[in-house]
Structure formats: C-alpha cells, structure tokens
C-alpha cells in the first residue's frame, strides 16, 4: 500500500484504555507504532514491561470513527463495538499517529472497490465539501437548512465539522447572539440555538473542546438559552458560568494547563448535566464523559505528584489560626477530590489515598465530623464514606492504631455524630459507616504494590491471615467494652420514660438507625451481641417502641423481633418469652385487624413463620399464655392452625374425646388426620388379642417344664443356653424334625386331640418343609417361620391355658412372645451342638398327610 505519509518509525509512549460498563479500563502502558505491510495498516502497542507482549493490535479501516481529542488522545470504535482510546505522553506522538491514521483512511476511501464504495450521491457529497455562507441574521434560515441536509450522512457531518473548525465558524456566530438580543429577534435566536445544537451533536471532540474554551463558551450557552421547544422561557446559563465566586482556589495552582483543565471539566459537566441534558444522544454523551474522565485523571496526577501543594493544603486545615471560611473551602476541595477518585483506576486511586492519608486525611475527617457547621460535617462524612468504600480494612487498621496510642478512635467520633446530628442524610451515612467498620467479613487487606496484569487490571487483595483476624476481634471486643454502651444509651433511657407519645423527629430517626445497627450486630457478632443484649436488656426496651404512634418505628421494632426469631436460636427465644414480648405484638395485631396494611401483614408473617418452622417452645408459650386472645382472631386461619399444632404436640384434641381406647383400625385414620406428617406421641391402645397373647404360655413352655432339667454346665464348661448357635442346613433340619415328630406326638397326647381339628387349617403350605426346595437364607427362613407361628397362635388362642407368672419365671429356657423353643443337643458323631426348631401343629399336619399318602 503506497501511503502519502509513511508510518512513524519511532515508538510513542502511550496508555491503552478500553471502555467497559461506561468506565475506562486501563489495559497497560506501552509504546505505539504505525505498521503497514501486505496492504494492511495497523496500530501496534507493545508492553513497556514485557516487550514481547502486545497490548493492542488494531487494523485501520475506513469505517472506524477515529477521533482526536485534546492534543494527546485518539478515540475510536472497534469493529466489534468496543470503544478504545490511546492517551499519549507527548502531543507530538499523538499528532504523528493521527496523521498516519488519517492518510490510511483517505487512501482506503480512494481505493474502495465496487462492493464497499459509497453511493453516487454520498460520493458527490464527500468529494464536494460543504461550504456554509458567512453567518448573518438574514441567512440563518439558509444555514440551518444546509446543516440539516449535511448532517443526514456521515460524510456530510465530517465535512461540516472540518469546515467549522477550519473557518473558526463559532467566532462568527457568537456575535450574532448579542445583536439578535438587542433587536429582540426571537426567531433568529431560536435558529441560532438550533445551529449550536447541531454543531455540538456532530460528535466531534475538537468542536466540543472549542465550545468550552474561555472566549467561546458564553456565546454558545447564550444561544442555547433560547429553546424553540419553550418559546416563552429563557434560561440563565451565562449568569451561572460568569459567577467567578464558584471557583475557589484554596491553594494557588501554578500550572496554567492544570487550571485550564479544571475550568474546562467544570463547563463540560455543566453542559452534560444541564444545558444538553434533554437532547444528548449516546455518542455525544460518551464523548463528553471521555473528556471529563481524562481531564480528571490529569488533574489528580498533578495533585498527587506535588508534595508542596499537599503540604500547604493540609496546613490550612491543621493551623489553629486559619479562618473558618478557608478551612471550609479546604475540606470541600478534599471532598471533590475524593469524589473524582471514585472514577479512577485502582492503582491510581490507591496512590491518591496513600498520599492524602500520609499528609493527614484522617485527621481532617475527624475534625470535620466534630465541626459545628453542617456543611463541613457533610463534607467530612462524604470523605469518610469514600475512604471506606475504597478500603475498609485500611480504615479499621488506623482506628486500631489510635486505640493502641490511647487516642480517640474514629468510631467514637462517629457515635457522637450519630447521636446529635440533625441532618437525616448524614445520619444515614454515619450509620452505614459504623456497620462497615464493624463488619468482621471485610478483613482482606489490600496489597499496595500488586496490580493484576493482562486483560484484568483489578487491584489484587491478599488472603486474610491470623494476625488480621485477631486484630479485628480485639477491635470489635474493644468496641463492645466501651463504645457500644454509649451508642445504645438512648434505647436504655426508654425504661425511665413515662410517655412514648411525644417523640421528636430526630429521636424517631435515631431509634430507627440504632435498631438497624443492632440487627446488623446480631447477624455478624453472634456471641458478643447475645451477651450485650442480655446485660443491657435491649429487647425489652425495643418492645416499648411497639406502642409508639409512629408506624415506621413500629415496623422497625417488629423487624428486630422477626430477625431474632428467624435465627431460631434458643437464647433469643428465651429472652422474648421470659419478658412476654409477644403481648405488644398481639396488641398491634388487635389494633390493626382486619385492615390489610403493612403493619398487620408484618405481624401475621411473624406468627406464620413460627407455625411453618414449628418452633415448639414459642408455640407452647403463645398457646399457654395467649390462647383466649388467639381464639378471637378468626379473619385468618394462622392462629387456629397454631393452636391445633399445640394440641397435637400435647397429644390432645377435641376430636379425640372418648376415643383414646378405641380399636386400632378405627384410631389409625384419626391419627393420620390429626398429625399429618408429625409423629404421634399419645397413648397407644392395646389390642385385646395381643394383650391376651402375652398373658398365655406356649405349649413348648409346658413341655419344657415337664422335662427333667439338664445340668447347668456341659462337659466343656459352657452354658447350655448359648445366645449364638450354628444353624444346620435346610436338609438336615427337615430330616431331624421328621424324626422327632412321633416323639413329640406321644409326649403330648392330650394336645393332639384338642388341636387336630385345626391342624389342617393352621398348618403352613406343604412346600415350605419339602427338603428338595432350594435353600433359603437363615434370616429369611426365621422371618418366615415367625410369621407362620403368629398365624398358628391366633387360631389356637382360645384353647391355650393361661400360665402364671411364677411358672414363667421357673423355666429360664422358655422365651415369652416367641412361638418357637430352642433345645440344645449334641450330635454324638460330630460332638457339635445343634438346635431344633419345633413347630408342633405344622409337623403334625405334615406327618398326617405323609401317612395318608
């Protein structure tokens, strides 16, 4: 590609910025060069620290809207829609790169192919630059029409912008404003206003910078005072900008460039926020924000790099003989600097606060917060909030140092201000500052010398260590030992107050903030807040506020109790129950029912939460102490269900009268209806059949008592009643039971006659005792045999004889509630012990069937 101007070979030091979420993000510092090769032209930025790393590589195209802002900035939009900016260290480097970009774009437009070429009309407009006539009152309508036509295309807008800058057109339009005002020519003034708007909305950075210059700005805003949309109204922009008293130079700024940027930034903000607020489009708004941001960066850099300026500034505040007005101006100047620092990148903002704190910024905050003038207190509060937002750990460390040096810590100053401040905005800021400073979660100290590299330049933070956590614990404990009592003293004073009907607005606001702070402590300081609330009796004092006439204060007090109960901790539940603090809550409910307002709904939600979470101690307390009150609240079913839940827990309900000893099958549905998914804790009825079953003895028990007792010890010295035995396999057991069945029949002749009638019906299925059946596991077999014995026991229940307690105790080998007996025997061949499980009726029936076959 043959270019008229070759790319600059020398590298230009530059900072690369990227617009993210309406904030300029610093991608790093490097050296910028223009590169042209293979019919492609690019802008390259190599990293200053890592030369092999490329911070930026962008291809120049004819469609990108490159703009030169001030003397050291180039701004454009990438093809993916990302806004980029290059901030050069020197104006010469910016001019060299800008000439290179301009020549490349012109060359691309000249060589455009048929696909990307402009249309005929647009090309004619581009090739024939717009020439506006010399402005006069008589041809303002013609100028207005020509500008409207030219502004409809990008090429026309660019042509108009170049013509206006080349011809210094603003200087020719400004005198017409005074002439039209002298003639009271309102239509011409409206046309001048429209022309000024169109020129500003061309979105050309150089035009906007020219507009806010000292000799042009008053004429431009004078024309914009006459808005055609409001023909009968006139603004006073010139009067506001002429007022030089608004610019207060606390410390003389010896550099004219910095002073000029300060004035320019203020005028740009006024244009953006007041003059053009109604007509601004997104591109122009972005350009204005960019200009303001880069001006602020330059201003802050000058302030932080000028030690003599900072020393003189803080000396004004520290000197006792300084006028109050100068001290006020100095504090307000620091307030504006901290507000500007919020928009800076993390490294620059860190450097800013380090320099200011080193020169005594914390001392200034302490003096400002205790000053008698409200404006100084407000400025001091804004500075403190900005510092806490930047790094709360740094502030906590400074307070800890003051405590160790036996100085008044900042927290004590904040508490004093909160108790006496009448400004509601300052109260809210101080309350939030106390919460942040006493938050144990924000304990990660910043690493001052580490800035993350690469795509992210976020300020890195170190992990919390044991020393920082210990220091935080000591700091919080010191607060509870000394400052907390002073902070909540107004709540404690309610105990001696006779009437709660005469609160002032200041007192109401103070109580709201104190309760909010206490709720924060409950959530963050678990064990310390419990002890403090108990010793100071704050729960009872807050309950007094439930009877005050201010509804929002009632809601705040109710929110406190809702927070305590929501934690579901026994300590808070006991505090509320012991002091009977549900009574004032129920009184609020009675006073507001059945109105559907916020206060009534908050009370209902509290009791609904108790019922839903099934907090049993509180349910018992409410039902036992306020049952009659709860019965009268019928417009919702919350309390009816609450009392029903209490009755269920006690095992009593009105539906259960006369049914406690009913049959099991009729009682089960009622239990499921009453309890739902809750476990039944009442009396369980005894089935008559089951009761008689446990009062009878087994046939095997009688048999065992009729047999002679075996020796208490076997030959090997072990007990005859072993708890664990080796079960034989299924075939051996079945064979042994068949062999033993005739003996059992002859030994019990009387029982054979009495049970022969039911043996067929009571016997189990034949296949359960067939040896050829597949073997079962011991646990399954024992469970199946127990089920069979239960069926046999039910059929033969009426024919069994009752056995006395003495006979049951006389036979240690018999086991009640079992339908089987165990007989120890030894196999003479193996010497191993075996156990025989006897099923009398089943074996007899099986033997009978085998004989019949």
Coordinates of C-alpha atoms in Angstrom, one line a residue, residues 15 93 98 201 212 294 330 335 351 359 412 415 421 428 440 472 485 623 659 701 751 788 829:
X15 CA -1.6 4.3 27.7
X93 CA 3.5 11.4 19.3
X98 CA -3.1 10.7 13.9
X201 CA -24.2 17.0 18.2
X212 CA -15.9 25.2 26.3
X294 CA -9.2 12.2 31.0
X330 CA -10.2 23.2 52.0
X335 CA -14.4 16.2 49.2
X351 CA -1.8 6.1 45.2
X359 CA -0.5 14.0 54.8
X412 CA -16.3 7.2 69.0
X415 CA -21.1 7.6 67.5
X421 CA -26.7 15.1 64.1
X428 CA -27.8 7.5 57.3
X440 CA -15.8 -8.9 60.5
X472 CA -10.3 -7.5 64.1
X485 CA -22.9 1.2 75.7
X623 CA -50.8 -21.1 73.3
X659 CA -61.8 -42.4 71.6
X701 CA -43.1 -73.9 77.7
X751 CA -53.0 -81.7 72.9
X788 CA -46.3 -68.8 60.4
X829 CA -20.9 -88.4 65.9

